[in-house]
mmCIF file of C-alpha atoms in Angstrom:
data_model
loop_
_atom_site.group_PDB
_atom_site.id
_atom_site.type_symbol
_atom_site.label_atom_id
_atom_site.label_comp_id
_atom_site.label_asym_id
_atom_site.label_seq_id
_atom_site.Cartn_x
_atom_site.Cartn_y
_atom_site.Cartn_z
ATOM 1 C CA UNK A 1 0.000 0.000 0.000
ATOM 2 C CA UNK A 2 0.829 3.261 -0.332
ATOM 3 C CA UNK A 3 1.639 5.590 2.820
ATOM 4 C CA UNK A 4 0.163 8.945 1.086
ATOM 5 C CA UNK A 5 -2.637 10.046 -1.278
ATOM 6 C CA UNK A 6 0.055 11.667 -3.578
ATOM 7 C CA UNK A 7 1.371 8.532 -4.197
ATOM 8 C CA UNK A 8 -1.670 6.840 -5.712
ATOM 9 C CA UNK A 9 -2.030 9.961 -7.976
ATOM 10 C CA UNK A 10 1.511 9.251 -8.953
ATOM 11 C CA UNK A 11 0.591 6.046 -9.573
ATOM 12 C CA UNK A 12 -2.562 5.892 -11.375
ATOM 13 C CA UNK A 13 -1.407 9.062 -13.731
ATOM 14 C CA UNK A 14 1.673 6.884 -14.965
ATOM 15 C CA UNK A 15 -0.641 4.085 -16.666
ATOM 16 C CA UNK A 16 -2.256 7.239 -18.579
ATOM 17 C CA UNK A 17 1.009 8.001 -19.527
ATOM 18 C CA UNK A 18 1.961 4.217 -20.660
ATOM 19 C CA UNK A 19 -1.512 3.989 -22.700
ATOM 20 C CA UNK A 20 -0.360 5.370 -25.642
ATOM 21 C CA UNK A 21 -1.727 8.720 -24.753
ATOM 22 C CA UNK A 22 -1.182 12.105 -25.945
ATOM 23 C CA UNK A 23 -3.379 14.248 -23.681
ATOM 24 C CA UNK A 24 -3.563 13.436 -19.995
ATOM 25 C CA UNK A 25 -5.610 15.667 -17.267
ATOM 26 C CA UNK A 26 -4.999 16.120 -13.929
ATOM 27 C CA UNK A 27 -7.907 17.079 -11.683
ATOM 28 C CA UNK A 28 -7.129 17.544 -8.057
ATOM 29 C CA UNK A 29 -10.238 18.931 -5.817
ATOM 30 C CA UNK A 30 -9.628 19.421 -2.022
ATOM 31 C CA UNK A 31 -12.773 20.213 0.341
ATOM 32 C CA UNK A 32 -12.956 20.627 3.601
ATOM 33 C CA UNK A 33 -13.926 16.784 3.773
ATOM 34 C CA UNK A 34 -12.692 15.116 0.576
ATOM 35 C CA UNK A 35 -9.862 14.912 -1.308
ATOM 36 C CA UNK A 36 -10.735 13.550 -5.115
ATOM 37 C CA UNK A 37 -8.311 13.155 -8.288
ATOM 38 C CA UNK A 38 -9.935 12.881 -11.394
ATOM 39 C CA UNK A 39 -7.464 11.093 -14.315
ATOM 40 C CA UNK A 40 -8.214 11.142 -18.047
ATOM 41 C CA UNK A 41 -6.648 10.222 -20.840
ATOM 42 C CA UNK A 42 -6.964 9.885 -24.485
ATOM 43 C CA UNK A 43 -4.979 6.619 -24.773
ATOM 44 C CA UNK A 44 -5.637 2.950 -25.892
ATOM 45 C CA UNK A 45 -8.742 2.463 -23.541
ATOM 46 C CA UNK A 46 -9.352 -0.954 -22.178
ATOM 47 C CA UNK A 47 -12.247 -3.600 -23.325
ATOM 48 C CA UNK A 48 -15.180 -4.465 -20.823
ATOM 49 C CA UNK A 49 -12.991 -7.752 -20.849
ATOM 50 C CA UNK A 50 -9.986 -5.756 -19.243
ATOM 51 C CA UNK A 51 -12.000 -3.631 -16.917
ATOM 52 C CA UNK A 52 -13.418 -6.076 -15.157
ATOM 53 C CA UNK A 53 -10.336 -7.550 -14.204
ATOM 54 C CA UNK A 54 -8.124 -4.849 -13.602
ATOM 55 C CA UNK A 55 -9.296 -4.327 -9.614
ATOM 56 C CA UNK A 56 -7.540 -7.724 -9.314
ATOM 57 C CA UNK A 57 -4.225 -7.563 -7.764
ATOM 58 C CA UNK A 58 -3.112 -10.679 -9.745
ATOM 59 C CA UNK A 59 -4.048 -9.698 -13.238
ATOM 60 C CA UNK A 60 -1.903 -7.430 -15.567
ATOM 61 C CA UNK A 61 -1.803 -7.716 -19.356
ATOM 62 C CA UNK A 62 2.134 -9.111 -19.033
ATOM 63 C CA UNK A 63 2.911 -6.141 -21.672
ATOM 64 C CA UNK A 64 5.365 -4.046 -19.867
ATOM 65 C CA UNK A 65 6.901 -6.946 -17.345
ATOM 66 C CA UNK A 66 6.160 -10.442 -19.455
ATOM 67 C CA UNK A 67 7.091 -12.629 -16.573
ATOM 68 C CA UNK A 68 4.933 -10.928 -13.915
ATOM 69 C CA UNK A 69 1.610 -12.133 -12.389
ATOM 70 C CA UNK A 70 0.720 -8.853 -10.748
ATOM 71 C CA UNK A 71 -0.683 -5.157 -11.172
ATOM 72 C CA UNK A 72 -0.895 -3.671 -8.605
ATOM 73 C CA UNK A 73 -1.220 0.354 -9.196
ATOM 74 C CA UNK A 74 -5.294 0.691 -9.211
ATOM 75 C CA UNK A 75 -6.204 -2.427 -6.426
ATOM 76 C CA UNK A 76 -3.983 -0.373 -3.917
ATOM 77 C CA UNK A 77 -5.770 2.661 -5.078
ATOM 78 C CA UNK A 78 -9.222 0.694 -4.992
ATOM 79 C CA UNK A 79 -8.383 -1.451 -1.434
ATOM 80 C CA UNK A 80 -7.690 1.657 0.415
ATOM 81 C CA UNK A 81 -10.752 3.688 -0.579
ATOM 82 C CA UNK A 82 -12.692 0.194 0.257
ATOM 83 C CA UNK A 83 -11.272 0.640 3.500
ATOM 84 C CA UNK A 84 -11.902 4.344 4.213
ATOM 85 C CA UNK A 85 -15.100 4.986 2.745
ATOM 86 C CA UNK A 86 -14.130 7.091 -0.325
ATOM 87 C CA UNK A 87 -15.599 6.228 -3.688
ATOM 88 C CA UNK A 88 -13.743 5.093 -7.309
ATOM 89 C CA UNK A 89 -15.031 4.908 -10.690
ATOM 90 C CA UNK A 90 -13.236 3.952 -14.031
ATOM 91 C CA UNK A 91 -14.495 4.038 -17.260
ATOM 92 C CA UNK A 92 -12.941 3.059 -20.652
ATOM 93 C CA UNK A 93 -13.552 2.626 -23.939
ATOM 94 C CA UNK A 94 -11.315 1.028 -26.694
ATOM 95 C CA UNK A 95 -9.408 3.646 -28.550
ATOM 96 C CA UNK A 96 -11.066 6.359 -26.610
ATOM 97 C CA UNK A 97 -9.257 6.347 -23.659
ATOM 98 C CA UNK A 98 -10.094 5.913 -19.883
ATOM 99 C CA UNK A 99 -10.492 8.157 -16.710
ATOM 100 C CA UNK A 100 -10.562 6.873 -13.463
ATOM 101 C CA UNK A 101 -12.015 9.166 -10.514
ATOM 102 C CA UNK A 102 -11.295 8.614 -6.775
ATOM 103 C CA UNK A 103 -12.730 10.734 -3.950
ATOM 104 C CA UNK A 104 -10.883 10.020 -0.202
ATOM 105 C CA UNK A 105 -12.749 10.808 3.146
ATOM 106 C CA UNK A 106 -10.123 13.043 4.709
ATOM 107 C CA UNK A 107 -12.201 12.384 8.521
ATOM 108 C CA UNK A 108 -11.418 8.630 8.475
ATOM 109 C CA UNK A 109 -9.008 7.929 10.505
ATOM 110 C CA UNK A 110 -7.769 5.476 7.946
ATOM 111 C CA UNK A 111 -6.936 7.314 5.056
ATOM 112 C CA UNK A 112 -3.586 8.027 4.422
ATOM 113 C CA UNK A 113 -2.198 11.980 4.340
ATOM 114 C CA UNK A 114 -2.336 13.862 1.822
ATOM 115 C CA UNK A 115 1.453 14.331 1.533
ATOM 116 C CA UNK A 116 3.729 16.072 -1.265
ATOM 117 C CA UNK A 117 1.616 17.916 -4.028
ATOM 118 C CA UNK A 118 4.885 19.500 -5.700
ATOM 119 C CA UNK A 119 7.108 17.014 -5.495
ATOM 120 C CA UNK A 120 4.571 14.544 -6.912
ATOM 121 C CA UNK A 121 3.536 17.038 -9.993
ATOM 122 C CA UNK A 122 7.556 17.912 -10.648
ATOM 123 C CA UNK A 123 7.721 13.718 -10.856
ATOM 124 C CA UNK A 124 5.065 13.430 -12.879
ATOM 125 C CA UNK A 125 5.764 16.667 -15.746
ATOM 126 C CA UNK A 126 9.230 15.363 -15.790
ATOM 127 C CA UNK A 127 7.776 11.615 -16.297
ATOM 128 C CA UNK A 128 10.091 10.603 -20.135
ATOM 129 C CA UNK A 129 6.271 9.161 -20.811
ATOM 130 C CA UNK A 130 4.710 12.436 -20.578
ATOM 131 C CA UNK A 131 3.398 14.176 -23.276
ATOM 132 C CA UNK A 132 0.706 16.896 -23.088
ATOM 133 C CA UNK A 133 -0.221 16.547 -19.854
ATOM 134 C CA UNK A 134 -2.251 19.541 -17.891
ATOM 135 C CA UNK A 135 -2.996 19.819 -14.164
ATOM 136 C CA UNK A 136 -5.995 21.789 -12.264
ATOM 137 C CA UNK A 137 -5.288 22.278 -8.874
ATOM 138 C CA UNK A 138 -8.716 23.299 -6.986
ATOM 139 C CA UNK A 139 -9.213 23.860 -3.087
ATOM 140 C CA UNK A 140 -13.263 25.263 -1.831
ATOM 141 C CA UNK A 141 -13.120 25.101 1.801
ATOM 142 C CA UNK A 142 -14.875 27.125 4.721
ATOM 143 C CA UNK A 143 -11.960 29.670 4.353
ATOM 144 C CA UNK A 144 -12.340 30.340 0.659
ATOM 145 C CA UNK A 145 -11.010 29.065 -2.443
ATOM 146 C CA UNK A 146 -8.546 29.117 -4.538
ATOM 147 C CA UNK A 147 -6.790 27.336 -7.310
ATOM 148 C CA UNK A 148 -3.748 26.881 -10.387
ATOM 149 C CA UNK A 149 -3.359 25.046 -13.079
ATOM 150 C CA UNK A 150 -0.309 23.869 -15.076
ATOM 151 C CA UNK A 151 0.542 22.870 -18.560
ATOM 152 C CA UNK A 152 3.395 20.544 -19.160
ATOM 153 C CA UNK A 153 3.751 22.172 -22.774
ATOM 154 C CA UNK A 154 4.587 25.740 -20.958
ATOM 155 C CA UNK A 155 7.107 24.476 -17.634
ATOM 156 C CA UNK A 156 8.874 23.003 -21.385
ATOM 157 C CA UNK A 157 8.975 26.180 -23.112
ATOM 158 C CA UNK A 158 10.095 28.338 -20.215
ATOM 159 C CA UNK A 159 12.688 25.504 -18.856
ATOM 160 C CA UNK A 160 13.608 23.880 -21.798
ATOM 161 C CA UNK A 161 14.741 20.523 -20.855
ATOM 162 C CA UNK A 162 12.756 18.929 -18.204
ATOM 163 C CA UNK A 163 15.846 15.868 -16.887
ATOM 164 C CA UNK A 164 18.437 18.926 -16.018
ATOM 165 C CA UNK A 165 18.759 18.474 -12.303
ATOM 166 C CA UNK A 166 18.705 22.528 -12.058
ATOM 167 C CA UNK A 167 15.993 22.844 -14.410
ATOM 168 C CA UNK A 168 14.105 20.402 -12.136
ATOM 169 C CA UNK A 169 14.951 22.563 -8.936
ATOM 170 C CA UNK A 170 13.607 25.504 -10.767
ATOM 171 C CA UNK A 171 10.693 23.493 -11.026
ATOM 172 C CA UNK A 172 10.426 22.532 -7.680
ATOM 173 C CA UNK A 173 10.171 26.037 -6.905
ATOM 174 C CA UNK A 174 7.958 27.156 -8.930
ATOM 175 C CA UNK A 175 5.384 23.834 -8.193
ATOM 176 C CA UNK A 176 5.947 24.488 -4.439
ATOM 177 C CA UNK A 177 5.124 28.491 -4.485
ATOM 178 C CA UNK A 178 1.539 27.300 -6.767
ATOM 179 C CA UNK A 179 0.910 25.399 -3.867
ATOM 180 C CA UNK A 180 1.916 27.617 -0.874
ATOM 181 C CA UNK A 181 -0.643 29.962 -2.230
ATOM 182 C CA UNK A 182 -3.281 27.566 -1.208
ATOM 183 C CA UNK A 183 -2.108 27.043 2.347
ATOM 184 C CA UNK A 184 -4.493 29.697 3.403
ATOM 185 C CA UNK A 185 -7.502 27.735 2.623
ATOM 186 C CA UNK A 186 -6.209 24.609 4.086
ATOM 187 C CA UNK A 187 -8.310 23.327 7.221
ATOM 188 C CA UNK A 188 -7.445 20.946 9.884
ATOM 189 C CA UNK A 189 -9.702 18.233 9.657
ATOM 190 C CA UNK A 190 -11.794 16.486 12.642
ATOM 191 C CA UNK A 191 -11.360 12.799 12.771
ATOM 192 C CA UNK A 192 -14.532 10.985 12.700
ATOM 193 C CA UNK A 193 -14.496 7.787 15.375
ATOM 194 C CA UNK B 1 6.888 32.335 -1.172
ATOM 195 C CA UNK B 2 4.770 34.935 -3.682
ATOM 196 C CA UNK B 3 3.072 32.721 -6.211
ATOM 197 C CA UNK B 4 5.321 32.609 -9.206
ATOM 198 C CA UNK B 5 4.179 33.329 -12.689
ATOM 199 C CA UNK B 6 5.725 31.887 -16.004
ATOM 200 C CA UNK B 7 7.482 35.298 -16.186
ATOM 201 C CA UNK B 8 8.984 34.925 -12.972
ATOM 202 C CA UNK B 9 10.117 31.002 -13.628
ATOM 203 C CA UNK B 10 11.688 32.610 -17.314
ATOM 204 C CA UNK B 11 13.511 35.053 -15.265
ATOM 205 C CA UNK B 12 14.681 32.848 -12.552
ATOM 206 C CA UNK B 13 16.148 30.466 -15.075
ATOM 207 C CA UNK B 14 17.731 33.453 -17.024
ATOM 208 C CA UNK B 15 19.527 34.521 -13.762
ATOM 209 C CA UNK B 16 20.788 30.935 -13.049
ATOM 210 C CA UNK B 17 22.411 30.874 -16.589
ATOM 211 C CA UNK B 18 24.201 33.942 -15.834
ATOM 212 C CA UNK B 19 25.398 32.504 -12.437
ATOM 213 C CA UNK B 20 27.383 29.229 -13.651
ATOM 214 C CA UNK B 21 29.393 28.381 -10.881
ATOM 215 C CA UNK B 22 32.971 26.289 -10.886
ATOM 216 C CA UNK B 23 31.107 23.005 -10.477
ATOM 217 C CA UNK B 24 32.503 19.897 -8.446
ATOM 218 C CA UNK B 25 31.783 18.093 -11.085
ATOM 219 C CA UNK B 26 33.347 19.965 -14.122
ATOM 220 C CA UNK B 27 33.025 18.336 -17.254
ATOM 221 C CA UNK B 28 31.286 15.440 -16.496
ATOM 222 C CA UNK B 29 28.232 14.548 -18.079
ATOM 223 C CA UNK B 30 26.341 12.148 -15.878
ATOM 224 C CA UNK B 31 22.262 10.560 -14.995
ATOM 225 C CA UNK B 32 20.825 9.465 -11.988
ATOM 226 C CA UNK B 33 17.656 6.967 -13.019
ATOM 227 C CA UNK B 34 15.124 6.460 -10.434
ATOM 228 C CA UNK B 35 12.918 3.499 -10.434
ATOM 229 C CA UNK B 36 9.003 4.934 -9.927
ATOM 230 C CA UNK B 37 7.520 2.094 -10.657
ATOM 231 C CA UNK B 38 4.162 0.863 -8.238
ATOM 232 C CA UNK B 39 6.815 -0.646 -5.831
ATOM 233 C CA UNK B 40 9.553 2.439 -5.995
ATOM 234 C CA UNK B 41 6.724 4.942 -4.910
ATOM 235 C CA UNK B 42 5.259 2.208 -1.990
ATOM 236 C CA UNK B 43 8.667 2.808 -0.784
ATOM 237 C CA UNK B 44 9.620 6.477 -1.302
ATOM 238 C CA UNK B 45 10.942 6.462 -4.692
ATOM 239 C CA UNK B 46 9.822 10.487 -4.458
ATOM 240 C CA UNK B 47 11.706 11.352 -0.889
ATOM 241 C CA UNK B 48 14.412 10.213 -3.277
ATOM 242 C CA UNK B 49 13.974 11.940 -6.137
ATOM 243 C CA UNK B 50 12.978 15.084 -3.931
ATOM 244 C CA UNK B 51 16.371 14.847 -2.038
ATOM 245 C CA UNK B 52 18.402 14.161 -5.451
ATOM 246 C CA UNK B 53 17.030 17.799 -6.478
ATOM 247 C CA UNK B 54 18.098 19.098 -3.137
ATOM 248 C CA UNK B 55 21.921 17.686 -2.275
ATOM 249 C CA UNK B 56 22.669 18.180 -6.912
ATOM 250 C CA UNK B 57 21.283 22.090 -5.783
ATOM 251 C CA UNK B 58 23.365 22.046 -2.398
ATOM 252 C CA UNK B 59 27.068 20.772 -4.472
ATOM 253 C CA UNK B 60 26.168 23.225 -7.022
ATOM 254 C CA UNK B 61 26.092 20.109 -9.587
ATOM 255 C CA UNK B 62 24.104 21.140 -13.075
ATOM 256 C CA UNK B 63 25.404 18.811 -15.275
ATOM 257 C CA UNK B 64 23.801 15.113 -14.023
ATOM 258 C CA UNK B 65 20.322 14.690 -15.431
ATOM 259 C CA UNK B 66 17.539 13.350 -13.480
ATOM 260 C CA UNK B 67 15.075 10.908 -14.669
ATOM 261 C CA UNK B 68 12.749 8.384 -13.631
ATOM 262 C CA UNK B 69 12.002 4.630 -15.080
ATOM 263 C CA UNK B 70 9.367 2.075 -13.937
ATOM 264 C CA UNK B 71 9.945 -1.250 -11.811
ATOM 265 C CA UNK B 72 13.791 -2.710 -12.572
ATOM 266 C CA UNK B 73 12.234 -6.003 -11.489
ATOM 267 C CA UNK B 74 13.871 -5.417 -7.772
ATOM 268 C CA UNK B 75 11.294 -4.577 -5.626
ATOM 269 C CA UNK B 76 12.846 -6.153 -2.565
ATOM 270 C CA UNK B 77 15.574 -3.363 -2.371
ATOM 271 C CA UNK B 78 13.360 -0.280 -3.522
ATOM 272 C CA UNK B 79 14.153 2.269 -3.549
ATOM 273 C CA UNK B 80 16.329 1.892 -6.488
ATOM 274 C CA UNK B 81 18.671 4.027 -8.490
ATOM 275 C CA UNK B 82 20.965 4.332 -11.103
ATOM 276 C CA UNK B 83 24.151 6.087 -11.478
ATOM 277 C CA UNK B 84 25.927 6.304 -14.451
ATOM 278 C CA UNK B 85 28.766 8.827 -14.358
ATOM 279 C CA UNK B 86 32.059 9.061 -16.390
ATOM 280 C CA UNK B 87 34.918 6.941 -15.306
ATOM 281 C CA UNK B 88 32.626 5.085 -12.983
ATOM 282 C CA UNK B 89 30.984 1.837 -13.435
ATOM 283 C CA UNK B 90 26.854 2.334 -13.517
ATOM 284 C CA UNK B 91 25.703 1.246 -10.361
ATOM 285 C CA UNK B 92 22.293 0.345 -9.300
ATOM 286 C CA UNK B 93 22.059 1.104 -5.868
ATOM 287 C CA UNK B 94 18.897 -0.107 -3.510
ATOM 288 C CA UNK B 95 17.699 0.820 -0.026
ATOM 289 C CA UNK B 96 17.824 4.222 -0.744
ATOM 290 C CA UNK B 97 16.700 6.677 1.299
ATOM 291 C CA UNK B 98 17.309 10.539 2.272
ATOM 292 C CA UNK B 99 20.764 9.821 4.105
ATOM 293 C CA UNK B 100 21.830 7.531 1.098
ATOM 294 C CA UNK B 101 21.107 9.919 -1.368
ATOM 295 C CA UNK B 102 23.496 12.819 0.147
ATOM 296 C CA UNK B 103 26.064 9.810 0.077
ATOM 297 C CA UNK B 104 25.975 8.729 -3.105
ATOM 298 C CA UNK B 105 25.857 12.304 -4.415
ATOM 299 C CA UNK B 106 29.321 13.153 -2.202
ATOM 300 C CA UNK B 107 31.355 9.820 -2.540
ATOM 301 C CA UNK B 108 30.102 8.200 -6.241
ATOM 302 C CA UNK B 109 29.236 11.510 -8.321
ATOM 303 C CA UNK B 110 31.572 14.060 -6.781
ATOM 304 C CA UNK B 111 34.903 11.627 -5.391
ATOM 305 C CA UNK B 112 34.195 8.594 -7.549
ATOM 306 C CA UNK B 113 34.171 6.205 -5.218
ATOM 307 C CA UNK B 114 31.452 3.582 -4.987
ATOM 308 C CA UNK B 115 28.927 3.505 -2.045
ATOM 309 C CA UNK B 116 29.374 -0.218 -1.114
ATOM 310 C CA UNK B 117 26.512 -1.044 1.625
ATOM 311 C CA UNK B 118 23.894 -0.175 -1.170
ATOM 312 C CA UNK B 119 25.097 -1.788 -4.467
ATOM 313 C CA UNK B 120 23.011 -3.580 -5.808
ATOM 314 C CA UNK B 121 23.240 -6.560 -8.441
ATOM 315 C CA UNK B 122 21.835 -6.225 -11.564
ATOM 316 C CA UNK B 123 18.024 -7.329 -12.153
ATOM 317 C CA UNK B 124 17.053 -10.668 -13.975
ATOM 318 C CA UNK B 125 17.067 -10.421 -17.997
ATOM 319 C CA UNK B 126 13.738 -11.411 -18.461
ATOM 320 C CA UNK B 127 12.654 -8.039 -16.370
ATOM 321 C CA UNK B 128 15.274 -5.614 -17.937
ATOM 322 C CA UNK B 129 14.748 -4.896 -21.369
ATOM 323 C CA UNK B 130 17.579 -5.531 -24.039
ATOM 324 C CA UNK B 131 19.049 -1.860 -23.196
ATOM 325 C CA UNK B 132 18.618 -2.209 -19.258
ATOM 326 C CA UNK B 133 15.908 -0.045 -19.239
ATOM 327 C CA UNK B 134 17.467 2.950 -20.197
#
């Protein structure tokens, strides 16, 4: 399992990226109770077949690792919202593409943090796999709201090369003052027992 | 930290262009791979990467790219890396973590010297593609 909800959305947003794709979006809403990601992509989509199976920790198409018996991305993402009372949906059509959309119940004491929104968006706009790939970043709580978005296509034209360690930390920056401008709006959450 | 714009990130860049350093590192050429894969995040594959950005930043190093490949088929030892800098052997190393990083930057990048307690072995051929993965 994973230990934070930035790591699923790392996760999940990397099998857009190896489905052929060229447009991936990155939806992130934060509430004062939930915490959803929203993932779409206009890749190779997956049969009725394939979806029905790919919950199961022991199934994987043997494409990228042809000795393996396990995939395990989405039935880490899909056993800990069982267990914390968020919800998941996926839906995918051949060709088309897919989207998956998971919504976490940030009062359970079981759901993992949050964790590290700029690191995780620097890892995934520097992903080689990438290729137009846009991020919303939305917070509504009691204290206001407030969002920013990103475009891989413009952090490229600005920084040129996205695998230059000091293009990265330039990154880093930049990702990490987007999100500071939230903090405001964060709230500290009530567990529910 | 004021909320950047695309203007500020162009002018940041422009200023560290102007401000090349003498780097530790002086003409070498090098790449750090990190494995993200399912099991490489489940284990803090990002702390890593994170802390690469950080300790490269710190030494002043510009000239070692950073980038990121899936599962190398060791999951046991993940975190994983790679290192592949001139007049070094590459070197995957495993059990990474924050400390390890700052290591491996100091002793294998800037004095060429390999950080023993992490090497790792190379992964089984029928994981690794043909070109290791790279």
């Amino acid at each position: 399992m994973h230990r934070y909800l930035t790591d699923y959305i790392l996760d999940i947003t990397q099998n857009s990226f190896e489905a052929s794709s060229t447009n991936v979006v990155l939806k992130i809403d934060e509430e004062d109770r939930y915490f959803s990601f929203f993932i779409s992509d206009d890749g190779s989509g997956m049969s009725q077949e394939v979806l029905s199976k790919v919950l199961d920790p022991y199934y994987t198409n043997g494409i990228k690792h042809k000795s393996r018996k396990v995939g395990l991305g989405l039935s880490f993402l899909v056993q800990t919202i069982k267990d914390t009372g968020g919800t998941f949906d996926i839906k995918s059509k051949i060709g088309e593409g897919t989207v998956v959309m998971s919504s976490f119940d940030l009062c359970n004491i079981d759901t993992p943090p949050i964790g590290d929104i700029p690191t995780t968006l620097l890892a995934l706009i520097s992903s080689p796999q990438a290729k137009n790939f846009s991020i919303e970043r939305n917070i509504k709580t009691k204290l206001g709201n407030s969002s920013y978005q990103l475009a891989r296509s413009e952090l490229i034209d600005v920084l040129g090369d996205l695998n230059n360690s000091s293009s990265l930390f330039m990154l880093r920056e930049y990702l990490r003052s987007q999100e500071d401008s939230l903090v405001e709006y964060y709230v500290d959450r009530k567990l529910i027992y | 930290m004021a909320k950047m714009t695309l203007a500020d990130l162009r002018a940041l860049r422009d200023a560290k262009k102007v401000d090349i350093k003498k780097r530790a590192t002086e003409g070498k050429e090098g790449r750090v791979i990190i494995g993200m894969g399912t099991c490489g995040i489940a284990s803090g594959a990002k702390v890593v990467l994170d802390e690469f950005l950080t300790q490269l930043d710190k030494y002043g190093i510009t000239n070692i790219s950073v980038t990121q490949t899936g599962c190398m088929g060791l999951c046991s030892v993940e975190p994983t890396i790679e290192v592949i800098v001139p007049d070094m052997p590459d070197i995957i190393y495993g059990n990474v973590d924050k400390a390890t990083v700052e290591t491996i930057v100091k002793e294998h990048i800037i004095g060429n010297k390999l950080v023993n307690d992490h090497i790792i072995d190379r992964p089984a051929s029928d994981i690794m593609s043909d070109d290791g993965d790279k």
